[in-house]
Amino acid sequence: MEAKKDVKVDIIIPTYKPTERLIDLILLLERQTLPVHKIILMNTEEKYFNTLFFGKSFVKERPHLQVCHLSKMEFNHGKTRADGVKLSDAPYFICMTDDALPKDETLVEKLLTPILRGEAEFSYARQLPNEDCGVNERFTRAFNYGKESRVKSIEDLEELGIKTFFFSNVCAAYTRECYEAVGGFESLAIFNEDMVFAANAMKKGYKIAYAAEAKVFHSHNYNALQQLHRNFDLGVSQAEHPEIFEAVSSTGEGKKLVRLNCAYLKKKKKLYFIPKLFVHSGCKFIGYKLGKMHRKLPESLIMKLTMNKAYWAQRNFKNATKGINPHSGYGISPDERK
């Protein structure tokens, strides 16, 4: 990798109500063994950003740090990231979230290694649990992010099922040329824009590497209701893309996770965590199923179930204006225009 120090790579990070963890993230990215060219922050709601950096010269001192502010109604998991990519001219870019922290200074180098070696066009990092991570979430991290690296392609679909398309923008690297050839991120995405992209990329013959040596600390301690909301949006995203997800089921992996997690708790003699596991797993399943059938639900219920209310407003606007050409002289006849 020594000969690759001149590789130009930018990092795109959507932020919302950032905390001191974002500052830690930026400082760690500045110390990478493979230097980062530019860090692009796609920040939702400027007032929260200013609250964190008020009285600090942190941003002004960093010309390589570019901040783009948008309103909460403008944020979209697909378009916001795509807009961030447009602000970059680097041949490689990395998407991260503002709550992910590199384990060390080699993250960027190890994440890009399979791409620079020609083994894959895209790659994603291993996620390690935070110190405050609960036991069940800790097991989930180990289940989804194992110790062994692997390169995946569409040919692995029979063996891996839904996990073939598993790909996470918590920390993922992209080859720009191939990203553009795939068509980039979808413009309207409630969630899961990374897996949708991965599926489309694999259908075009591209490969994705799971780079287990590239590590970030990232985990959540969601309560049962939050799990239901999150999985509702997951179910919606899959229902919106039947061309990808109808042929592969997520429920099989979910059942396997519960079964193995339960066995792990018994082995560790932590049986008191099993009821919580069942409650959270049940909420995940219910949320997912409701999301899959969201077209049959009243809008009032959808708004109570979703984590992303702005998505539905954006979708309704898109549907309402689908037949309108903004360049046609709306409401003016051709004769009147003359």
Short mmCIF file of C-alpha atoms in Angstrom, two decimals:
data_model
loop_
_atom_site.label_atom_id
_atom_site.label_comp_id
_atom_site.label_asym_id
_atom_site.label_seq_id
_atom_site.Cartn_x
_atom_site.Cartn_y
_atom_site.Cartn_z
CA MET A 1 0.00 0.00 0.00
CA GLU A 2 3.02 2.31 0.36
CA ALA A 3 2.89 3.02 -3.38
CA LYS A 4 -0.74 4.02 -3.04
CA LYS A 5 -0.26 7.00 -0.71
CA ASP A 6 -1.21 9.31 -3.57
CA VAL A 7 -4.69 7.76 -3.82
CA LYS A 8 -7.33 10.49 -3.66
CA VAL A 9 -10.28 9.60 -1.46
CA ASP A 10 -13.03 11.79 0.01
CA ILE A 11 -15.41 10.95 2.86
CA ILE A 12 -19.12 11.83 2.89
CA ILE A 13 -20.86 11.95 6.29
CA PRO A 14 -24.54 12.83 6.81
CA THR A 15 -24.96 14.48 10.21
CA TYR A 16 -27.96 15.34 12.38
CA LYS A 17 -27.74 16.74 15.89
CA PRO A 18 -24.01 15.95 15.98
CA THR A 19 -22.22 15.34 19.28
CA GLU A 20 -18.59 15.43 20.38
CA ARG A 21 -18.30 12.02 18.74
CA LEU A 22 -18.29 13.78 15.34
CA ILE A 23 -15.24 15.80 16.40
CA ASP A 24 -13.51 12.58 17.50
CA LEU A 25 -14.39 11.04 14.14
CA ILE A 26 -12.92 13.93 12.16
CA LEU A 27 -9.74 13.93 14.25
CA LEU A 28 -9.28 10.20 13.65
CA LEU A 29 -9.89 10.59 9.92
CA GLU A 30 -7.19 13.25 9.81
CA ARG A 31 -4.65 10.77 11.17
CA GLN A 32 -5.21 7.99 8.67
CA THR A 33 -2.23 6.16 7.14
CA LEU A 34 -3.87 6.67 3.76
CA PRO A 35 -4.62 10.43 3.91
CA VAL A 36 -8.15 11.68 3.34
CA HIS A 37 -8.40 14.45 0.73
CA LYS A 38 -11.69 16.02 1.80
CA ILE A 39 -14.38 15.41 4.43
CA ILE A 40 -17.87 16.43 3.30
CA LEU A 41 -20.53 16.87 5.97
CA MET A 42 -24.13 16.80 4.74
CA ASN A 43 -25.69 18.33 7.82
CA THR A 44 -29.42 18.35 8.57
CA GLU A 45 -30.59 21.47 10.47
CA GLU A 46 -27.87 24.09 10.83
CA LYS A 47 -28.96 25.15 14.33
CA TYR A 48 -27.89 21.82 15.85
CA PHE A 49 -24.55 21.97 14.05
CA ASN A 50 -23.95 25.49 15.33
CA THR A 51 -24.79 24.40 18.87
CA LEU A 52 -21.92 21.90 18.79
CA PHE A 53 -19.37 24.23 17.22
CA PHE A 54 -20.44 27.53 18.83
CA GLY A 55 -17.38 29.47 20.00
CA LYS A 56 -15.01 26.98 18.37
CA SER A 57 -12.74 27.56 15.39
CA PHE A 58 -12.70 23.84 14.61
CA VAL A 59 -14.41 24.07 11.20
CA LYS A 60 -12.65 27.28 10.06
CA GLU A 61 -9.26 25.75 10.82
CA ARG A 62 -9.93 22.90 8.39
CA PRO A 63 -10.06 23.87 4.71
CA HIS A 64 -10.44 20.19 3.85
CA LEU A 65 -13.74 20.13 5.77
CA GLN A 66 -16.75 21.08 3.64
CA VAL A 67 -20.15 21.56 5.27
CA CYS A 68 -23.44 21.59 3.36
CA HIS A 69 -26.57 22.43 5.39
CA LEU A 70 -30.08 21.24 4.57
CA SER A 71 -33.43 21.20 6.30
CA LYS A 72 -34.98 18.12 7.86
CA MET A 73 -37.61 18.08 5.11
CA GLU A 74 -34.85 17.94 2.49
CA PHE A 75 -33.00 15.01 4.02
CA ASN A 76 -33.26 11.69 2.24
CA HIS A 77 -31.05 8.65 2.76
CA GLY A 78 -30.42 8.34 -0.98
CA LYS A 79 -30.41 11.87 -2.39
CA THR A 80 -28.49 13.45 0.51
CA ARG A 81 -25.63 11.01 0.05
CA ALA A 82 -25.79 11.37 -3.74
CA ASP A 83 -25.56 15.15 -3.35
CA GLY A 84 -22.52 14.66 -1.12
CA VAL A 85 -20.88 12.52 -3.79
CA LYS A 86 -21.43 15.34 -6.32
CA LEU A 87 -19.39 17.66 -4.10
CA SER A 88 -16.44 15.30 -4.45
CA ASP A 89 -14.19 14.84 -7.48
CA ALA A 90 -12.12 12.02 -6.00
CA PRO A 91 -11.95 8.67 -7.85
CA TYR A 92 -12.75 6.92 -4.57
CA PHE A 93 -15.09 7.99 -1.80
CA ILE A 94 -16.24 6.60 1.53
CA CYS A 95 -19.69 6.95 3.05
CA MET A 96 -19.82 7.00 6.84
CA THR A 97 -22.30 7.91 9.57
CA ASP A 98 -21.50 10.47 12.24
CA ASP A 99 -21.77 7.92 15.06
CA ALA A 100 -19.12 5.56 13.68
CA LEU A 101 -15.55 5.77 15.00
CA PRO A 102 -12.49 4.20 13.31
CA LYS A 103 -10.76 1.69 15.56
CA ASP A 104 -7.39 3.01 14.47
CA GLU A 105 -5.49 5.03 11.87
CA THR A 106 -5.52 2.23 9.27
CA LEU A 107 -9.28 2.22 8.57
CA VAL A 108 -9.18 4.00 5.20
CA GLU A 109 -6.15 2.05 4.01
CA LYS A 110 -7.61 -1.35 4.94
CA LEU A 111 -11.05 -0.46 3.59
CA LEU A 112 -9.62 0.50 0.19
CA THR A 113 -7.13 -2.39 -0.02
CA PRO A 114 -9.45 -4.91 -1.78
CA ILE A 115 -10.54 -2.19 -4.22
CA LEU A 116 -6.98 -1.06 -5.04
CA ARG A 117 -5.95 -4.69 -5.47
CA GLY A 118 -8.70 -5.16 -8.04
CA GLU A 119 -10.57 -7.74 -5.97
CA ALA A 120 -13.79 -5.71 -5.79
CA GLU A 121 -15.24 -2.35 -6.81
CA PHE A 122 -16.84 -1.58 -3.43
CA SER A 123 -16.13 -2.55 0.17
CA TYR A 124 -17.52 -2.16 3.68
CA ALA A 125 -16.01 -2.27 7.15
CA ARG A 126 -16.49 -4.46 10.17
CA GLN A 127 -18.63 -2.91 12.92
CA LEU A 128 -17.55 -3.46 16.51
CA PRO A 129 -19.83 -2.80 19.50
CA ASN A 130 -19.40 0.32 21.61
CA GLU A 131 -18.48 -0.07 25.26
CA ASP A 132 -22.05 0.58 26.38
CA CYS A 133 -23.51 -1.95 23.95
CA GLY A 134 -26.05 -4.42 25.39
CA VAL A 135 -25.39 -8.14 25.28
CA ASN A 136 -27.94 -8.95 22.57
CA GLU A 137 -26.85 -6.09 20.32
CA ARG A 138 -23.25 -7.16 20.90
CA PHE A 139 -24.13 -10.63 19.62
CA THR A 140 -25.92 -9.11 16.61
CA ARG A 141 -22.75 -7.20 15.69
CA ALA A 142 -20.73 -10.44 15.81
CA PHE A 143 -23.41 -12.24 13.76
CA ASN A 144 -23.48 -9.64 10.99
CA TYR A 145 -19.81 -8.67 11.04
CA GLY A 146 -17.59 -11.70 11.43
CA LYS A 147 -13.81 -11.91 11.66
CA GLU A 148 -13.27 -13.25 8.15
CA SER A 149 -13.07 -11.01 5.07
CA ARG A 150 -14.90 -12.05 1.94
CA VAL A 151 -15.56 -10.88 -1.61
CA LYS A 152 -19.19 -11.29 -2.70
CA SER A 153 -20.82 -11.35 -6.12
CA ILE A 154 -24.23 -12.21 -7.59
CA GLU A 155 -23.00 -15.79 -7.90
CA ASP A 156 -23.15 -16.12 -4.10
CA LEU A 157 -26.92 -15.62 -4.01
CA GLU A 158 -27.75 -19.32 -3.67
CA GLU A 159 -25.30 -19.76 -0.79
CA LEU A 160 -25.74 -16.49 1.11
CA GLY A 161 -29.30 -15.46 0.26
CA ILE A 162 -30.14 -11.95 1.50
CA LYS A 163 -26.65 -11.57 2.96
CA THR A 164 -25.28 -11.45 -0.57
CA PHE A 165 -26.55 -7.86 -0.73
CA PHE A 166 -25.54 -6.99 2.83
CA PHE A 167 -23.61 -3.72 2.63
CA SER A 168 -23.51 -0.86 5.12
CA ASN A 169 -23.00 2.87 4.62
CA VAL A 170 -22.00 3.12 8.27
CA CYS A 171 -18.59 2.73 6.62
CA ALA A 172 -18.36 1.76 2.95
CA ALA A 173 -15.99 2.60 0.09
CA TYR A 174 -16.93 3.18 -3.54
CA THR A 175 -15.10 3.37 -6.83
CA ARG A 176 -16.63 6.49 -8.38
CA GLU A 177 -16.55 5.25 -11.98
CA CYS A 178 -18.40 2.08 -11.02
CA TYR A 179 -20.78 3.95 -8.70
CA GLU A 180 -21.83 6.15 -11.60
CA ALA A 181 -22.12 3.15 -13.94
CA VAL A 182 -24.57 1.55 -11.48
CA GLY A 183 -26.60 4.77 -11.38
CA GLY A 184 -25.68 5.94 -7.89
CA PHE A 185 -28.06 5.99 -4.94
CA GLU A 186 -31.76 6.14 -5.63
CA SER A 187 -33.09 9.67 -5.26
CA LEU A 188 -35.92 8.73 -2.87
CA ALA A 189 -35.01 6.20 -0.20
CA ILE A 190 -36.64 5.71 3.19
CA PHE A 191 -33.84 3.42 4.36
CA ASN A 192 -31.58 0.65 3.11
CA GLU A 193 -30.11 2.68 0.21
CA ASP A 194 -26.83 0.80 0.65
CA MET A 195 -28.30 -2.69 0.13
CA VAL A 196 -30.39 -1.51 -2.82
CA PHE A 197 -27.23 -0.09 -4.37
CA ALA A 198 -25.32 -3.32 -3.64
CA ALA A 199 -27.98 -5.44 -5.36
CA ASN A 200 -27.99 -3.18 -8.43
CA ALA A 201 -24.19 -3.22 -8.54
CA MET A 202 -24.01 -7.01 -8.36
CA LYS A 203 -26.59 -7.36 -11.11
CA LYS A 204 -24.19 -5.39 -13.30
CA GLY A 205 -21.38 -7.79 -12.48
CA TYR A 206 -19.57 -5.78 -9.80
CA LYS A 207 -18.16 -7.28 -6.61
CA ILE A 208 -18.33 -6.12 -3.00
CA ALA A 209 -15.67 -6.87 -0.41
CA TYR A 210 -16.31 -7.26 3.28
CA ALA A 211 -13.02 -5.89 4.68
CA ALA A 212 -12.96 -7.34 8.20
CA GLU A 213 -9.60 -5.72 8.98
CA ALA A 214 -11.16 -2.27 8.50
CA LYS A 215 -12.94 -1.66 11.81
CA VAL A 216 -15.27 0.98 13.23
CA PHE A 217 -17.04 1.16 16.56
CA HIS A 218 -20.75 1.43 15.91
CA SER A 219 -23.79 0.04 17.70
CA HIS A 220 -27.19 1.10 19.04
CA ASN A 221 -29.14 0.39 22.19
CA TYR A 222 -32.61 0.69 20.69
CA ASN A 223 -35.63 -0.09 22.83
CA ALA A 224 -38.35 -2.40 21.56
CA LEU A 225 -40.49 0.39 20.08
CA GLN A 226 -37.51 1.89 18.26
CA GLN A 227 -36.77 -1.54 16.80
CA LEU A 228 -40.34 -1.70 15.50
CA HIS A 229 -40.04 1.73 13.84
CA ARG A 230 -36.66 0.91 12.30
CA ASN A 231 -37.84 -2.41 10.91
CA PHE A 232 -41.04 -0.84 9.59
CA ASP A 233 -38.90 1.39 7.39
CA LEU A 234 -36.79 -1.62 6.43
CA GLY A 235 -39.93 -3.47 5.36
CA VAL A 236 -41.09 -0.46 3.33
CA SER A 237 -37.75 -0.26 1.53
CA GLN A 238 -37.96 -3.92 0.57
CA ALA A 239 -41.58 -3.61 -0.55
CA GLU A 240 -40.53 -0.68 -2.75
CA HIS A 241 -37.97 -2.92 -4.48
CA PRO A 242 -39.65 -6.25 -5.26
CA GLU A 243 -37.24 -6.73 -8.16
CA ILE A 244 -34.52 -7.24 -5.55
CA PHE A 245 -36.12 -8.61 -2.39
CA GLU A 246 -38.98 -10.84 -3.60
CA ALA A 247 -36.54 -13.56 -4.58
CA VAL A 248 -34.66 -13.48 -1.25
CA SER A 249 -36.18 -13.48 2.22
CA SER A 250 -34.92 -11.60 5.29
CA THR A 251 -36.95 -13.64 7.78
CA GLY A 252 -34.70 -16.70 7.51
CA GLU A 253 -31.66 -14.73 8.65
CA GLY A 254 -33.72 -13.14 11.41
CA LYS A 255 -34.82 -16.52 12.78
CA LYS A 256 -31.25 -17.80 12.60
CA LEU A 257 -30.01 -14.77 14.55
CA VAL A 258 -32.59 -15.32 17.33
CA ARG A 259 -31.82 -19.02 17.55
CA LEU A 260 -28.05 -18.52 17.78
CA ASN A 261 -28.41 -15.57 20.16
CA CYS A 262 -30.59 -17.67 22.45
CA ALA A 263 -28.06 -20.51 22.42
CA TYR A 264 -25.28 -18.02 23.20
CA LEU A 265 -27.18 -16.66 26.23
CA LYS A 266 -27.76 -20.18 27.53
CA LYS A 267 -24.09 -21.02 27.10
CA LYS A 268 -23.03 -17.86 28.96
CA LYS A 269 -25.68 -18.53 31.64
CA LYS A 270 -27.37 -15.20 30.96
CA LEU A 271 -30.90 -16.57 30.64
CA TYR A 272 -32.36 -13.37 32.10
CA PHE A 273 -31.64 -11.65 28.75
CA ILE A 274 -33.79 -14.12 26.78
CA PRO A 275 -37.17 -12.43 27.49
CA LYS A 276 -35.76 -9.12 26.24
CA LEU A 277 -34.44 -10.89 23.15
CA PHE A 278 -37.89 -12.31 22.37
CA VAL A 279 -39.67 -8.99 22.94
CA HIS A 280 -37.24 -7.06 20.73
CA SER A 281 -37.25 -9.76 18.06
CA GLY A 282 -41.04 -9.78 18.06
CA CYS A 283 -41.13 -6.01 17.60
CA LYS A 284 -38.63 -6.27 14.76
CA PHE A 285 -40.76 -8.89 13.03
CA ILE A 286 -44.03 -6.99 13.50
CA GLY A 287 -42.46 -3.76 12.25
CA TYR A 288 -40.96 -5.51 9.24
CA LYS A 289 -44.24 -7.20 8.29
CA LEU A 290 -46.21 -3.96 8.68
CA GLY A 291 -43.66 -2.21 6.50
CA LYS A 292 -43.97 -4.86 3.80
CA MET A 293 -47.75 -4.33 3.72
CA HIS A 294 -47.66 -0.54 4.13
CA ARG A 295 -49.74 0.05 0.99
CA LYS A 296 -52.73 -1.46 2.82
CA LEU A 297 -52.32 0.78 5.87
CA PRO A 298 -53.94 4.19 6.45
CA GLU A 299 -51.57 7.14 6.25
CA SER A 300 -52.28 8.06 9.88
CA LEU A 301 -50.96 4.67 11.04
CA ILE A 302 -47.94 4.84 8.70
CA MET A 303 -46.93 8.16 10.24
CA LYS A 304 -47.01 6.57 13.69
CA LEU A 305 -44.91 3.60 12.59
CA THR A 306 -42.19 5.24 10.51
CA MET A 307 -38.90 6.73 11.71
CA ASN A 308 -38.70 8.94 8.64
CA LYS A 309 -41.77 11.15 8.27
CA ALA A 310 -40.05 13.44 5.74
CA TYR A 311 -39.78 10.53 3.30
CA TRP A 312 -43.56 10.23 3.03
CA ALA A 313 -43.97 13.97 2.41
CA GLN A 314 -41.30 13.77 -0.30
CA ARG A 315 -42.94 10.73 -1.86
CA ASN A 316 -46.38 12.33 -1.83
CA PHE A 317 -44.98 15.45 -3.48
CA LYS A 318 -43.21 13.39 -6.12
CA ASN A 319 -46.40 11.47 -6.93
CA ALA A 320 -48.51 14.64 -6.99
CA THR A 321 -46.18 16.40 -9.43
CA LYS A 322 -45.35 13.39 -11.58
CA GLY A 323 -47.30 14.67 -14.61
CA ILE A 324 -46.18 18.29 -14.36
CA ASN A 325 -43.44 19.65 -16.58
CA PRO A 326 -41.92 22.63 -14.73
CA HIS A 327 -40.53 24.00 -18.00
CA SER A 328 -43.81 23.97 -19.94
CA GLY A 329 -45.18 27.35 -18.85
CA TYR A 330 -47.60 25.91 -16.33
CA GLY A 331 -51.17 27.20 -16.81
CA ILE A 332 -50.34 29.08 -20.03
CA SER A 333 -51.51 27.87 -23.41
CA PRO A 334 -49.12 27.88 -26.42
CA ASP A 335 -51.16 30.76 -27.96
CA GLU A 336 -50.95 32.86 -24.79
CA ARG A 337 -47.20 32.24 -24.63
CA LYS A 338 -46.82 33.79 -28.08
#
